[in-house]
């Protein structure tokens, strides 16, 4: 049986980042993807993803500060530009689900600059918006966009450059702890391998792999969708003239300036279109599209007509907190879950996973991102 120092199961954004950073440590790395590289069945395809430091919890802001450094490292290693800073606004309607002061406090605690803007100032700076007077806005200049598919490919390519073996169309059926208590056997459709450390970054398929380990994480799986609109005056929505935006309420919406084409992208976050990976249709919901278009007509009146709607997949815990942690009684097996908002943190989560696997520790504070006791079966853990 072939032996490796680190095996990564799942090569979306988090798994590819873990393989990349493990490979930087010059250990023997292998990664498995059950579908073809760049597939559209998960949550790491399409083009743009938001990168930002503005969060309502200080731990996420601190992690985001690290992410900007790790994105820069990937750019230096790959020779490709990944991050485009556009500035970003987060809108907090009066009486809404979130509070602007929480975001402001978290940014202040992490020594990051921001501006608190009233609706009149937002509408003056960016007349493309139609913001109600009761809305408070947090602006951060460092907010931007990263290209999803291109950055995942770059991390995979860099992992290979450093000697990692990455296998596509190779399904992992089980991860079995070694009988001697050290490492694990990874059983795949193309044979079995032994690894000293295993990183499971399988998103919606995580519990399938945890079942044989006596563990389960409560996950809601849903099909999400994003829509591209074509404004009549696309130039007014250029990255230099229009920011990334988030409407922080229930429901939550978000959107982008033009990026690679003369269209703007918008979506609802957590659409609650529940399903399993096997039930997923890849057909967008007309109801959700109509709701988004109605909201956009109010917030961004000159959005234009919809061009296309693209689906993706969320796997979220009840709290939507990340999971970046070894299993309780199987410390050689770690789990990573991004809960639908981790792409911006991908290189940092990958680095942390690599540090845990190879060095046995990380300097980043991940105390918030453990596996809750309530999610663990008493049979084996």
GROMACS .gro file of C-alpha atoms in nm:
model
  381
    1UNK     CA    1   0.000   0.000   0.000
    2UNK     CA    2   0.138   0.342  -0.098
    3UNK     CA    3   0.213   0.567   0.199
    4UNK     CA    4   0.179   0.946   0.229
    5UNK     CA    5   0.227   1.209   0.493
    6UNK     CA    6  -0.097   1.393   0.412
    7UNK     CA    7  -0.408   1.282   0.222
    8UNK     CA    8  -0.675   1.535   0.129
    9UNK     CA    9  -1.028   1.420   0.049
   10UNK     CA   10  -1.214   1.671  -0.166
   11UNK     CA   11  -1.039   1.918  -0.395
   12UNK     CA   12  -1.265   2.219  -0.398
   13UNK     CA   13  -1.133   2.548  -0.262
   14UNK     CA   14  -1.055   2.430   0.092
   15UNK     CA   15  -0.912   2.092  -0.008
   16UNK     CA   16  -0.701   2.237  -0.288
   17UNK     CA   17  -0.566   2.499  -0.046
   18UNK     CA   18  -0.483   2.226   0.207
   19UNK     CA   19  -0.301   2.025  -0.060
   20UNK     CA   20  -0.112   2.335  -0.175
   21UNK     CA   21   0.002   2.439   0.172
   22UNK     CA   22   0.089   2.083   0.272
   23UNK     CA   23   0.303   2.056  -0.039
   24UNK     CA   24   0.489   2.373   0.060
   25UNK     CA   25   0.614   2.183   0.365
   26UNK     CA   26   0.785   1.932   0.134
   27UNK     CA   27   0.600   1.630   0.264
   28UNK     CA   28   0.442   1.356   0.055
   29UNK     CA   29   0.088   1.469  -0.035
   30UNK     CA   30  -0.199   1.306  -0.220
   31UNK     CA   31  -0.544   1.450  -0.292
   32UNK     CA   32  -0.864   1.290  -0.416
   33UNK     CA   33  -1.154   1.448  -0.606
   34UNK     CA   34  -1.455   1.226  -0.673
   35UNK     CA   35  -1.548   1.416  -0.991
   36UNK     CA   36  -1.345   1.586  -1.262
   37UNK     CA   37  -1.137   1.888  -1.165
   38UNK     CA   38  -1.333   2.211  -1.201
   39UNK     CA   39  -1.672   2.038  -1.183
   40UNK     CA   40  -1.995   2.229  -1.110
   41UNK     CA   41  -2.145   1.993  -0.851
   42UNK     CA   42  -2.009   2.170  -0.543
   43UNK     CA   43  -1.943   2.529  -0.437
   44UNK     CA   44  -1.605   2.621  -0.589
   45UNK     CA   45  -1.689   2.686  -0.956
   46UNK     CA   46  -1.801   2.991  -1.158
   47UNK     CA   47  -1.613   3.320  -1.145
   48UNK     CA   48  -1.636   3.576  -0.866
   49UNK     CA   49  -1.632   3.542  -0.488
   50UNK     CA   50  -1.628   3.822  -0.230
   51UNK     CA   51  -1.315   3.880  -0.023
   52UNK     CA   52  -1.359   4.107   0.280
   53UNK     CA   53  -1.243   4.171   0.633
   54UNK     CA   54  -1.579   4.308   0.748
   55UNK     CA   55  -1.750   4.057   0.976
   56UNK     CA   56  -1.954   4.094   1.292
   57UNK     CA   57  -1.731   3.858   1.490
   58UNK     CA   58  -1.371   3.943   1.571
   59UNK     CA   59  -1.241   3.589   1.509
   60UNK     CA   60  -1.351   3.605   1.147
   61UNK     CA   61  -1.197   3.948   1.099
   62UNK     CA   62  -0.864   3.821   1.234
   63UNK     CA   63  -0.883   3.521   1.003
   64UNK     CA   64  -0.963   3.751   0.711
   65UNK     CA   65  -0.653   3.963   0.783
   66UNK     CA   66  -0.447   3.646   0.745
   67UNK     CA   67  -0.633   3.555   0.428
   68UNK     CA   68  -0.515   3.869   0.247
   69UNK     CA   69  -0.155   3.766   0.319
   70UNK     CA   70  -0.219   3.411   0.204
   71UNK     CA   71  -0.387   3.527  -0.117
   72UNK     CA   72  -0.079   3.742  -0.182
   73UNK     CA   73   0.145   3.439  -0.131
   74UNK     CA   74  -0.059   3.239  -0.383
   75UNK     CA   75  -0.031   3.526  -0.631
   76UNK     CA   76   0.347   3.535  -0.582
   77UNK     CA   77   0.385   3.159  -0.618
   78UNK     CA   78   0.157   3.126  -0.921
   79UNK     CA   79   0.246   3.451  -1.100
   80UNK     CA   80  -0.128   3.521  -1.138
   81UNK     CA   81  -0.339   3.806  -1.002
   82UNK     CA   82  -0.615   3.661  -0.788
   83UNK     CA   83  -0.755   3.947  -0.582
   84UNK     CA   84  -0.913   4.264  -0.721
   85UNK     CA   85  -0.993   4.525  -0.457
   86UNK     CA   86  -1.308   4.724  -0.531
   87UNK     CA   87  -1.416   4.851  -0.192
   88UNK     CA   88  -1.730   4.716  -0.034
   89UNK     CA   89  -2.043   4.831   0.145
   90UNK     CA   90  -2.257   4.638   0.391
   91UNK     CA   91  -2.608   4.774   0.434
   92UNK     CA   92  -2.787   4.741   0.770
   93UNK     CA   93  -3.158   4.826   0.754
   94UNK     CA   94  -3.309   4.966   1.071
   95UNK     CA   95  -3.443   4.687   1.291
   96UNK     CA   96  -3.269   4.426   1.076
   97UNK     CA   97  -3.112   4.096   1.173
   98UNK     CA   98  -2.759   4.237   1.210
   99UNK     CA   99  -2.609   4.548   1.367
  100UNK     CA  100  -2.356   4.782   1.209
  101UNK     CA  101  -2.194   4.839   1.547
  102UNK     CA  102  -2.093   4.472   1.574
  103UNK     CA  103  -1.906   4.499   1.245
  104UNK     CA  104  -1.751   4.831   1.343
  105UNK     CA  105  -1.637   4.692   1.678
  106UNK     CA  106  -1.484   4.380   1.521
  107UNK     CA  107  -1.293   4.589   1.271
  108UNK     CA  108  -1.174   4.826   1.543
  109UNK     CA  109  -1.055   4.534   1.760
  110UNK     CA  110  -0.842   4.417   1.468
  111UNK     CA  111  -0.703   4.764   1.384
  112UNK     CA  112  -0.870   4.775   1.043
  113UNK     CA  113  -1.002   5.099   0.891
  114UNK     CA  114  -1.366   5.144   0.792
  115UNK     CA  115  -1.624   5.416   0.743
  116UNK     CA  116  -1.976   5.443   0.881
  117UNK     CA  117  -2.195   5.607   0.617
  118UNK     CA  118  -2.553   5.728   0.616
  119UNK     CA  119  -2.782   5.661   0.323
  120UNK     CA  120  -2.738   6.008   0.174
  121UNK     CA  121  -2.360   5.965   0.158
  122UNK     CA  122  -2.394   5.619   0.000
  123UNK     CA  123  -2.633   5.748  -0.265
  124UNK     CA  124  -2.403   6.042  -0.331
  125UNK     CA  125  -2.090   5.827  -0.377
  126UNK     CA  126  -2.264   5.550  -0.567
  127UNK     CA  127  -2.580   5.685  -0.734
  128UNK     CA  128  -2.640   5.339  -0.881
  129UNK     CA  129  -2.789   5.249  -0.540
  130UNK     CA  130  -3.127   5.354  -0.406
  131UNK     CA  131  -3.073   5.321  -0.031
  132UNK     CA  132  -3.357   5.401   0.213
  133UNK     CA  133  -3.275   5.678   0.461
  134UNK     CA  134  -3.303   5.439   0.757
  135UNK     CA  135  -3.010   5.224   0.640
  136UNK     CA  136  -2.666   5.242   0.805
  137UNK     CA  137  -2.364   5.136   0.599
  138UNK     CA  138  -2.018   5.004   0.680
  139UNK     CA  139  -1.762   5.068   0.406
  140UNK     CA  140  -1.425   4.890   0.386
  141UNK     CA  141  -1.180   4.980   0.113
  142UNK     CA  142  -1.006   4.641   0.121
  143UNK     CA  143  -1.315   4.446   0.008
  144UNK     CA  144  -1.277   4.288  -0.332
  145UNK     CA  145  -1.325   3.995  -0.565
  146UNK     CA  146  -1.132   3.675  -0.622
  147UNK     CA  147  -1.179   3.451  -0.924
  148UNK     CA  148  -1.315   3.120  -0.799
  149UNK     CA  149  -1.233   2.863  -1.066
  150UNK     CA  150  -0.899   3.020  -1.156
  151UNK     CA  151  -0.777   3.034  -0.796
  152UNK     CA  152  -0.872   2.671  -0.725
  153UNK     CA  153  -0.684   2.566  -1.037
  154UNK     CA  154  -0.383   2.774  -0.932
  155UNK     CA  155  -0.371   2.606  -0.591
  156UNK     CA  156  -0.392   2.264  -0.753
  157UNK     CA  157  -0.119   2.349  -1.003
  158UNK     CA  158   0.110   2.481  -0.731
  159UNK     CA  159   0.053   2.168  -0.524
  160UNK     CA  160   0.164   1.960  -0.823
  161UNK     CA  161   0.469   2.181  -0.878
  162UNK     CA  162   0.571   2.091  -0.523
  163UNK     CA  163   0.526   1.720  -0.585
  164UNK     CA  164   0.170   1.653  -0.470
  165UNK     CA  165  -0.030   1.384  -0.648
  166UNK     CA  166  -0.386   1.497  -0.723
  167UNK     CA  167  -0.637   1.245  -0.856
  168UNK     CA  168  -0.969   1.333  -1.019
  169UNK     CA  169  -1.264   1.098  -1.074
  170UNK     CA  170  -1.148   0.902  -0.770
  171UNK     CA  171  -1.415   0.850  -0.505
  172UNK     CA  172  -1.319   0.793  -0.143
  173UNK     CA  173  -1.555   0.540   0.015
  174UNK     CA  174  -1.409   0.525   0.366
  175UNK     CA  175  -1.138   0.662   0.591
  176UNK     CA  176  -1.038   0.395   0.841
  177UNK     CA  177  -0.809   0.469   1.139
  178UNK     CA  178  -0.501   0.247   1.138
  179UNK     CA  179  -0.510  -0.053   1.375
  180UNK     CA  180  -0.198   0.076   1.549
  181UNK     CA  181  -0.369   0.406   1.626
  182UNK     CA  182  -0.147   0.612   1.399
  183UNK     CA  183  -0.269   0.754   1.069
  184UNK     CA  184  -0.547   0.610   0.858
  185UNK     CA  185  -0.621   0.405   0.549
  186UNK     CA  186  -0.804   0.591   0.275
  187UNK     CA  187  -1.014   0.353   0.066
  188UNK     CA  188  -1.077   0.480  -0.288
  189UNK     CA  189  -1.223   0.360  -0.614
  190UNK     CA  190  -0.870   0.315  -0.747
  191UNK     CA  191  -0.721   0.139  -0.445
  192UNK     CA  192  -0.620   0.204  -0.085
  193UNK     CA  193  -0.344   0.425   0.053
  194UNK     CA  194  -0.208   0.490   0.402
  195UNK     CA  195  -0.162   0.846   0.528
  196UNK     CA  196  -0.018   0.975   0.851
  197UNK     CA  197  -0.275   1.257   0.844
  198UNK     CA  198  -0.606   1.287   0.659
  199UNK     CA  199  -0.790   1.610   0.584
  200UNK     CA  200  -1.159   1.574   0.493
  201UNK     CA  201  -1.280   1.876   0.293
  202UNK     CA  202  -1.577   1.707   0.129
  203UNK     CA  203  -1.846   1.971   0.197
  204UNK     CA  204  -2.191   1.819   0.132
  205UNK     CA  205  -2.042   1.469   0.127
  206UNK     CA  206  -1.869   1.506   0.466
  207UNK     CA  207  -2.109   1.294   0.671
  208UNK     CA  208  -2.080   1.007   0.426
  209UNK     CA  209  -1.713   0.983   0.524
  210UNK     CA  210  -1.770   1.050   0.893
  211UNK     CA  211  -2.028   0.773   0.927
  212UNK     CA  212  -1.771   0.495   0.949
  213UNK     CA  213  -1.593   0.698   1.218
  214UNK     CA  214  -1.903   0.723   1.433
  215UNK     CA  215  -1.937   1.096   1.380
  216UNK     CA  216  -2.195   1.322   1.222
  217UNK     CA  217  -2.213   1.698   1.176
  218UNK     CA  218  -2.564   1.846   1.137
  219UNK     CA  219  -2.564   1.985   0.785
  220UNK     CA  220  -2.836   2.143   0.576
  221UNK     CA  221  -2.771   2.096   0.204
  222UNK     CA  222  -2.935   2.335  -0.038
  223UNK     CA  223  -2.910   2.443  -0.397
  224UNK     CA  224  -2.819   2.810  -0.425
  225UNK     CA  225  -2.827   3.032  -0.732
  226UNK     CA  226  -2.670   3.354  -0.859
  227UNK     CA  227  -2.800   3.571  -1.141
  228UNK     CA  228  -2.614   3.794  -1.385
  229UNK     CA  229  -2.784   4.114  -1.503
  230UNK     CA  230  -2.687   4.330  -1.800
  231UNK     CA  231  -2.727   4.702  -1.725
  232UNK     CA  232  -2.775   4.936  -2.019
  233UNK     CA  233  -2.479   5.143  -1.897
  234UNK     CA  234  -2.232   4.874  -1.792
  235UNK     CA  235  -1.953   5.131  -1.755
  236UNK     CA  236  -2.127   5.285  -1.453
  237UNK     CA  237  -2.095   4.948  -1.277
  238UNK     CA  238  -1.724   4.912  -1.344
  239UNK     CA  239  -1.505   4.804  -1.050
  240UNK     CA  240  -1.368   5.157  -1.022
  241UNK     CA  241  -1.717   5.307  -0.990
  242UNK     CA  242  -1.931   5.046  -0.811
  243UNK     CA  243  -1.845   4.841  -0.500
  244UNK     CA  244  -1.915   4.491  -0.384
  245UNK     CA  245  -2.227   4.509  -0.166
  246UNK     CA  246  -2.416   4.306   0.094
  247UNK     CA  247  -2.767   4.367   0.223
  248UNK     CA  248  -2.727   4.231   0.579
  249UNK     CA  249  -3.073   4.121   0.683
  250UNK     CA  250  -3.306   3.822   0.662
  251UNK     CA  251  -3.308   3.743   0.379
  252UNK     CA  252  -2.955   3.853   0.295
  253UNK     CA  253  -2.858   3.959  -0.057
  254UNK     CA  254  -2.521   4.044  -0.211
  255UNK     CA  255  -2.376   4.159  -0.540
  256UNK     CA  256  -2.074   4.255  -0.749
  257UNK     CA  257  -1.960   4.517  -0.998
  258UNK     CA  258  -1.870   4.407  -1.350
  259UNK     CA  259  -1.599   4.143  -1.351
  260UNK     CA  260  -1.470   4.001  -1.677
  261UNK     CA  261  -1.789   4.083  -1.869
  262UNK     CA  262  -2.035   4.375  -1.894
  263UNK     CA  263  -2.276   4.229  -1.639
  264UNK     CA  264  -2.333   4.252  -1.264
  265UNK     CA  265  -2.391   3.950  -1.042
  266UNK     CA  266  -2.633   3.925  -0.749
  267UNK     CA  267  -2.778   3.655  -0.528
  268UNK     CA  268  -2.964   3.572  -0.212
  269UNK     CA  269  -2.754   3.410   0.060
  270UNK     CA  270  -2.904   3.088   0.202
  271UNK     CA  271  -3.211   3.040  -0.014
  272UNK     CA  272  -3.330   2.734   0.182
  273UNK     CA  273  -3.385   2.537  -0.137
  274UNK     CA  274  -3.316   2.212   0.049
  275UNK     CA  275  -3.203   1.894  -0.123
  276UNK     CA  276  -2.930   1.633  -0.118
  277UNK     CA  277  -2.643   1.613  -0.370
  278UNK     CA  278  -2.826   1.321  -0.531
  279UNK     CA  279  -3.150   1.521  -0.557
  280UNK     CA  280  -2.993   1.834  -0.697
  281UNK     CA  281  -3.155   1.943  -1.024
  282UNK     CA  282  -2.909   2.212  -1.144
  283UNK     CA  283  -3.223   2.394  -1.262
  284UNK     CA  284  -3.269   2.733  -1.100
  285UNK     CA  285  -3.583   2.828  -0.908
  286UNK     CA  286  -3.799   3.082  -1.098
  287UNK     CA  287  -3.950   3.186  -0.764
  288UNK     CA  288  -3.610   3.274  -0.617
  289UNK     CA  289  -3.512   3.453  -0.939
  290UNK     CA  290  -3.829   3.664  -0.926
  291UNK     CA  291  -3.767   3.751  -0.560
  292UNK     CA  292  -3.410   3.856  -0.637
  293UNK     CA  293  -3.511   4.059  -0.941
  294UNK     CA  294  -3.779   4.241  -0.741
  295UNK     CA  295  -3.527   4.322  -0.467
  296UNK     CA  296  -3.270   4.439  -0.720
  297UNK     CA  297  -3.525   4.662  -0.891
  298UNK     CA  298  -3.557   4.850  -0.562
  299UNK     CA  299  -3.191   4.856  -0.457
  300UNK     CA  300  -3.019   4.889  -0.796
  301UNK     CA  301  -3.284   5.030  -1.032
  302UNK     CA  302  -3.058   5.028  -1.340
  303UNK     CA  303  -2.953   4.664  -1.301
  304UNK     CA  304  -3.089   4.574  -1.646
  305UNK     CA  305  -3.232   4.245  -1.766
  306UNK     CA  306  -3.124   3.908  -1.633
  307UNK     CA  307  -2.879   3.722  -1.856
  308UNK     CA  308  -2.837   3.384  -1.686
  309UNK     CA  309  -2.870   3.210  -1.352
  310UNK     CA  310  -2.606   2.967  -1.226
  311UNK     CA  311  -2.660   2.716  -0.945
  312UNK     CA  312  -2.421   2.599  -0.674
  313UNK     CA  313  -2.447   2.408  -0.347
  314UNK     CA  314  -2.434   2.504   0.020
  315UNK     CA  315  -2.363   2.270   0.311
  316UNK     CA  316  -2.421   2.465   0.632
  317UNK     CA  317  -2.425   2.392   1.003
  318UNK     CA  318  -2.704   2.546   1.217
  319UNK     CA  319  -2.473   2.825   1.336
  320UNK     CA  320  -2.286   2.860   1.004
  321UNK     CA  321  -1.961   2.861   1.201
  322UNK     CA  322  -1.664   2.709   1.021
  323UNK     CA  323  -1.536   2.368   1.120
  324UNK     CA  324  -1.154   2.350   1.120
  325UNK     CA  325  -1.069   2.074   1.360
  326UNK     CA  326  -0.933   1.725   1.416
  327UNK     CA  327  -1.189   1.465   1.521
  328UNK     CA  328  -1.208   1.423   1.895
  329UNK     CA  329  -1.072   1.069   1.928
  330UNK     CA  330  -0.907   1.043   1.587
  331UNK     CA  331  -0.660   1.329   1.600
  332UNK     CA  332  -0.493   1.224   1.275
  333UNK     CA  333  -0.816   1.300   1.082
  334UNK     CA  334  -0.924   1.665   1.045
  335UNK     CA  335  -1.243   1.813   0.902
  336UNK     CA  336  -1.290   2.143   0.720
  337UNK     CA  337  -1.631   2.294   0.646
  338UNK     CA  338  -1.687   2.645   0.513
  339UNK     CA  339  -2.066   2.665   0.551
  340UNK     CA  340  -2.116   2.868   0.234
  341UNK     CA  341  -1.893   3.166   0.321
  342UNK     CA  342  -1.536   3.034   0.332
  343UNK     CA  343  -1.401   3.095  -0.017
  344UNK     CA  344  -1.247   3.426   0.090
  345UNK     CA  345  -1.060   3.237   0.363
  346UNK     CA  346  -0.961   2.937   0.148
  347UNK     CA  347  -0.581   2.978   0.141
  348UNK     CA  348  -0.574   3.052   0.514
  349UNK     CA  349  -0.792   2.756   0.608
  350UNK     CA  350  -0.574   2.539   0.384
  351UNK     CA  351  -0.261   2.669   0.555
  352UNK     CA  352  -0.405   2.603   0.900
  353UNK     CA  353  -0.503   2.249   0.802
  354UNK     CA  354  -0.152   2.188   0.669
  355UNK     CA  355   0.002   2.326   0.989
  356UNK     CA  356  -0.218   2.101   1.201
  357UNK     CA  357  -0.132   1.800   0.986
  358UNK     CA  358   0.244   1.851   0.950
  359UNK     CA  359   0.345   2.070   1.246
  360UNK     CA  360   0.081   1.957   1.492
  361UNK     CA  361  -0.021   2.315   1.575
  362UNK     CA  362  -0.116   2.651   1.430
  363UNK     CA  363  -0.069   3.005   1.558
  364UNK     CA  364  -0.409   3.111   1.423
  365UNK     CA  365  -0.695   3.118   1.671
  366UNK     CA  366  -0.935   2.844   1.561
  367UNK     CA  367  -1.095   2.786   1.902
  368UNK     CA  368  -1.428   2.903   1.760
  369UNK     CA  369  -1.421   2.646   1.481
  370UNK     CA  370  -1.424   2.312   1.659
  371UNK     CA  371  -1.664   2.020   1.614
  372UNK     CA  372  -1.946   2.065   1.867
  373UNK     CA  373  -1.986   1.780   2.115
  374UNK     CA  374  -2.352   1.747   2.027
  375UNK     CA  375  -2.263   1.644   1.671
  376UNK     CA  376  -2.056   1.344   1.774
  377UNK     CA  377  -2.194   0.994   1.807
  378UNK     CA  378  -2.112   0.818   2.133
  379UNK     CA  379  -2.048   0.487   1.958
  380UNK     CA  380  -1.689   0.549   1.858
  381UNK     CA  381  -1.587   0.897   1.965
   0.00000   0.00000   0.00000
